[in-house]
mmCIF file of C-alpha atoms in Angstrom:
data_model
loop_
_atom_site.group_PDB
_atom_site.id
_atom_site.type_symbol
_atom_site.label_atom_id
_atom_site.label_comp_id
_atom_site.label_asym_id
_atom_site.label_seq_id
_atom_site.Cartn_x
_atom_site.Cartn_y
_atom_site.Cartn_z
ATOM 1 C CA MET A 244 33.687 -149.958 126.679
ATOM 2 C CA LEU A 245 36.577 -149.458 124.288
ATOM 3 C CA ASP A 246 38.282 -147.134 126.896
ATOM 4 C CA GLY A 247 41.529 -145.860 125.389
ATOM 5 C CA TYR A 248 40.682 -147.510 122.082
ATOM 6 C CA GLY A 249 41.169 -144.344 120.063
ATOM 7 C CA LEU A 250 44.526 -143.553 121.513
ATOM 8 C CA HIS A 251 47.530 -144.150 119.364
ATOM 9 C CA GLN A 252 50.428 -145.561 121.451
ATOM 10 C CA LEU A 253 53.579 -143.514 121.065
ATOM 11 C CA THR A 254 56.955 -144.074 122.833
ATOM 12 C CA TRP A 255 59.329 -141.178 122.789
ATOM 13 C CA ASP A 256 62.886 -142.315 123.726
ATOM 14 C CA THR A 257 65.149 -139.629 122.404
ATOM 15 C CA CYS A 258 64.664 -136.023 121.445
ATOM 16 C CA ASP A 259 65.495 -136.428 117.812
ATOM 17 C CA GLU A 260 63.514 -139.661 117.327
ATOM 18 C CA ARG A 261 61.127 -139.777 114.349
ATOM 19 C CA PHE A 262 57.598 -141.218 115.099
ATOM 20 C CA GLY A 263 57.301 -143.671 112.246
ATOM 21 C CA ASP A 264 53.577 -144.443 112.293
ATOM 22 C CA VAL A 265 50.963 -142.577 110.387
ATOM 23 C CA LEU A 266 48.497 -141.018 112.750
ATOM 24 C CA VAL A 267 44.962 -140.430 111.538
ATOM 25 C CA ALA A 268 41.922 -138.568 112.806
ATOM 26 C CA SER A 269 38.539 -137.557 111.506
ATOM 27 C CA PRO A 270 35.910 -134.964 112.446
ATOM 28 C CA ALA A 271 33.710 -137.985 113.405
ATOM 29 C CA ASP A 272 36.113 -138.772 116.232
ATOM 30 C CA ALA A 273 36.322 -135.328 117.786
ATOM 31 C CA CYS A 274 37.649 -135.910 121.311
ATOM 32 C CA GLY A 275 37.698 -139.629 120.747
ATOM 33 C CA CYS A 276 41.045 -140.145 119.207
ATOM 34 C CA GLY A 277 44.431 -139.021 120.352
ATOM 35 C CA ILE A 278 47.916 -140.109 121.739
ATOM 36 C CA SER A 279 48.907 -142.249 124.684
ATOM 37 C CA LEU A 280 52.477 -141.186 125.249
ATOM 38 C CA ALA A 281 55.250 -142.855 127.111
ATOM 39 C CA VAL A 282 58.384 -140.869 127.530
ATOM 40 C CA ARG A 283 61.538 -142.935 128.093
ATOM 41 C CA GLU A 284 65.185 -142.000 128.783
ATOM 42 C CA ASP A 285 67.664 -144.664 127.706
ATOM 43 C CA GLY A 286 64.846 -147.107 127.587
ATOM 44 C CA ALA A 287 63.712 -146.586 131.133
ATOM 45 C CA ALA A 288 60.596 -144.608 132.250
ATOM 46 C CA ALA A 289 61.433 -140.905 132.361
ATOM 47 C CA ASP A 290 60.292 -139.397 135.638
ATOM 48 C CA LEU A 291 58.525 -136.096 134.562
ATOM 49 C CA THR A 292 57.188 -135.086 138.006
ATOM 50 C CA GLY A 293 56.612 -131.448 137.889
ATOM 51 C CA ALA A 294 56.720 -131.166 134.163
ATOM 52 C CA ALA A 295 53.854 -130.198 131.788
ATOM 53 C CA VAL A 296 53.503 -131.967 128.507
ATOM 54 C CA TYR A 297 51.724 -130.335 125.464
ATOM 55 C CA PHE A 298 50.427 -131.476 122.048
ATOM 56 C CA VAL A 299 51.188 -128.527 119.666
ATOM 57 C CA TRP A 300 49.502 -128.606 116.299
ATOM 58 C CA CYS A 301 49.085 -126.568 113.101
ATOM 59 C CA HIS A 302 46.583 -127.603 110.269
ATOM 60 C CA LYS A 303 48.293 -127.085 107.010
ATOM 61 C CA VAL A 304 44.908 -126.493 105.033
ATOM 62 C CA SER A 305 42.862 -124.471 107.365
ATOM 63 C CA GLY A 306 45.737 -122.652 109.103
ATOM 64 C CA GLU A 307 44.217 -123.345 112.559
ATOM 65 C CA ARG A 308 46.655 -123.999 115.238
ATOM 66 C CA GLY A 309 46.655 -124.789 118.897
ATOM 67 C CA THR A 310 48.163 -126.238 122.021
ATOM 68 C CA GLU A 311 46.412 -129.042 124.025
ATOM 69 C CA PRO A 312 47.777 -130.097 127.467
ATOM 70 C CA PHE A 313 48.349 -133.838 127.895
ATOM 71 C CA THR A 314 46.610 -135.436 130.885
ATOM 72 C CA THR A 315 49.068 -136.942 133.251
ATOM 73 C CA VAL A 316 48.540 -140.723 133.676
ATOM 74 C CA ASP A 317 51.679 -141.213 135.876
ATOM 75 C CA ALA A 318 54.338 -138.470 135.652
ATOM 76 C CA SER A 319 56.827 -140.564 137.592
ATOM 77 C CA ALA A 320 56.475 -143.220 134.863
ATOM 78 C CA GLY A 321 56.465 -140.684 132.108
ATOM 79 C CA THR A 322 52.959 -141.615 130.845
ATOM 80 C CA PHE A 323 50.484 -139.053 129.534
ATOM 81 C CA GLU A 324 47.467 -138.908 127.097
ATOM 82 C CA VAL A 325 45.768 -136.303 125.043
ATOM 83 C CA TYR A 326 42.642 -136.304 122.829
ATOM 84 C CA TYR A 327 42.786 -134.434 119.574
ATOM 85 C CA PRO A 328 40.691 -131.299 119.835
ATOM 86 C CA ALA A 329 37.638 -130.807 117.585
ATOM 87 C CA ALA A 330 39.143 -127.678 116.158
ATOM 88 C CA MET A 331 42.100 -129.625 114.759
ATOM 89 C CA GLN A 332 39.777 -132.064 112.985
ATOM 90 C CA GLY A 333 37.517 -129.461 111.420
ATOM 91 C CA ALA A 334 38.847 -129.975 107.914
ATOM 92 C CA GLU A 335 40.460 -132.691 105.875
ATOM 93 C CA GLY A 336 44.256 -132.506 105.479
ATOM 94 C CA ALA A 337 47.550 -132.768 107.120
ATOM 95 C CA VAL A 338 48.164 -131.507 110.549
ATOM 96 C CA GLN A 339 51.792 -130.879 111.650
ATOM 97 C CA ALA A 340 52.319 -131.676 115.370
ATOM 98 C CA GLN A 341 54.834 -131.880 118.064
ATOM 99 C CA VAL A 342 55.101 -133.046 121.645
ATOM 100 C CA MET A 343 56.560 -130.375 123.954
ATOM 101 C CA VAL A 344 57.687 -130.774 127.448
ATOM 102 C CA SER A 345 57.940 -127.882 129.822
ATOM 103 C CA ARG A 346 60.253 -129.019 132.618
ATOM 104 C CA GLY A 347 58.902 -126.416 135.029
ATOM 105 C CA ASP A 348 62.214 -124.385 135.209
ATOM 106 C CA ASP A 349 61.753 -122.306 132.014
ATOM 107 C CA THR A 350 63.441 -125.008 129.949
ATOM 108 C CA TYR A 351 61.569 -126.922 127.119
ATOM 109 C CA ILE A 352 62.187 -129.828 124.887
ATOM 110 C CA SER A 353 60.089 -130.868 121.884
ATOM 111 C CA SER A 354 59.829 -133.777 119.624
ATOM 112 C CA ARG A 355 60.438 -133.792 115.934
ATOM 113 C CA VAL A 356 57.535 -132.713 113.857
ATOM 114 C CA PHE A 357 55.090 -135.523 112.913
ATOM 115 C CA THR A 358 51.919 -135.629 110.808
ATOM 116 C CA VAL A 359 48.348 -136.402 111.776
ATOM 117 C CA ARG A 360 46.238 -136.969 108.704
ATOM 118 C CA VAL A 361 42.649 -135.789 109.117
ATOM 119 C CA GLU A 362 40.388 -138.021 106.907
ATOM 120 C CA PRO A 363 36.875 -137.285 105.573
ATOM 121 C CA VAL A 364 33.726 -138.207 107.442
ATOM 122 C CA ILE A 365 31.621 -140.860 105.635
ATOM 123 C CA VAL A 366 28.863 -141.162 108.305
ATOM 124 C CA GLY A 367 26.511 -138.516 109.615
ATOM 125 C CA GLY A 368 25.942 -136.236 106.606
ATOM 126 C CA GLU A 369 28.078 -133.593 105.135
ATOM 127 C CA GLU A 370 31.794 -133.776 105.419
ATOM 128 C CA HIS A 371 32.112 -130.697 107.777
ATOM 129 C CA GLU A 372 29.398 -131.798 110.078
ATOM 130 C CA ASP A 373 30.196 -133.779 113.154
ATOM 131 C CA GLY A 374 27.098 -136.113 112.772
ATOM 132 C CA PHE A 375 28.754 -139.157 114.164
ATOM 133 C CA THR A 376 29.406 -137.352 117.451
ATOM 134 C CA LEU A 377 25.773 -136.108 117.448
ATOM 135 C CA PHE A 378 24.644 -139.674 116.881
ATOM 136 C CA LEU A 379 26.728 -140.943 119.783
ATOM 137 C CA GLN A 380 25.383 -138.206 122.125
ATOM 138 C CA ALA A 381 21.808 -139.134 121.128
ATOM 139 C CA ILE A 382 22.404 -142.754 121.869
ATOM 140 C CA ASN A 383 24.162 -141.928 125.207
ATOM 141 C CA ALA A 384 21.263 -139.678 126.251
ATOM 142 C CA TYR A 385 18.772 -142.442 125.420
ATOM 143 C CA GLU A 386 20.750 -145.088 127.263
ATOM 144 C CA HIS A 387 21.140 -142.924 130.381
ATOM 145 C CA ALA A 388 17.539 -141.563 130.432
ATOM 146 C CA THR A 389 16.076 -142.263 133.858
ATOM 147 C CA GLU A 390 12.445 -142.188 132.669
ATOM 148 C CA ILE A 391 10.806 -141.930 129.289
ATOM 149 C CA THR A 392 7.093 -140.945 129.509
ATOM 150 C CA THR A 393 4.430 -139.528 127.180
ATOM 151 C CA ASP A 394 2.988 -137.341 129.967
ATOM 152 C CA VAL A 395 4.537 -134.095 128.590
ATOM 153 C CA ALA A 396 3.333 -134.887 125.071
ATOM 154 C CA THR A 397 -0.194 -135.694 126.197
ATOM 155 C CA ARG A 398 -0.334 -132.422 128.227
ATOM 156 C CA ALA A 399 1.009 -130.408 125.199
ATOM 157 C CA ASN A 400 -1.645 -132.011 122.924
ATOM 158 C CA ALA A 401 -4.408 -131.108 125.395
ATOM 159 C CA ALA A 402 -3.131 -127.533 125.653
ATOM 160 C CA ALA A 403 -3.168 -127.251 121.849
ATOM 161 C CA GLY A 404 -6.676 -128.681 121.652
ATOM 162 C CA ALA A 405 -7.830 -126.171 124.279
ATOM 163 C CA ALA A 406 -6.159 -123.316 122.383
ATOM 164 C CA GLU A 407 -7.997 -124.266 119.227
ATOM 165 C CA ASP A 408 -11.348 -124.237 121.047
#
């Protein structure tokens, strides 16, 4: 359900192209939002077989920085995707980012710098907690539980009663 919903579609056609959209993230979407990238060359799919593509970022407020590899969807069609790392979304503020391609022969090419705005969390408690992700994990654990019984609780109560005696 909602597979790929949190991925912002970016098409990179020329090395000096400016990505015009405002990209946003939140600590509540840790590993749920990111970029679906299509690399083009003169409008046609760029064959990036053998290349590695990276999401390079630096948080202007926290000073955190990192490099996240894109997952290859189809290298021959120039399609990749990456989810924003939780470390990037730990604090509100602007994150400067670039897409960098390592062509596998010690040559690299990168996009122009673009901004991802990390917005505050309004669900799940304090701003710096990732309460929404914890909520989703709890729901997921409940939905995928194979058997829910009270047997363990009953035995624990019995043991506690015996200990009091």
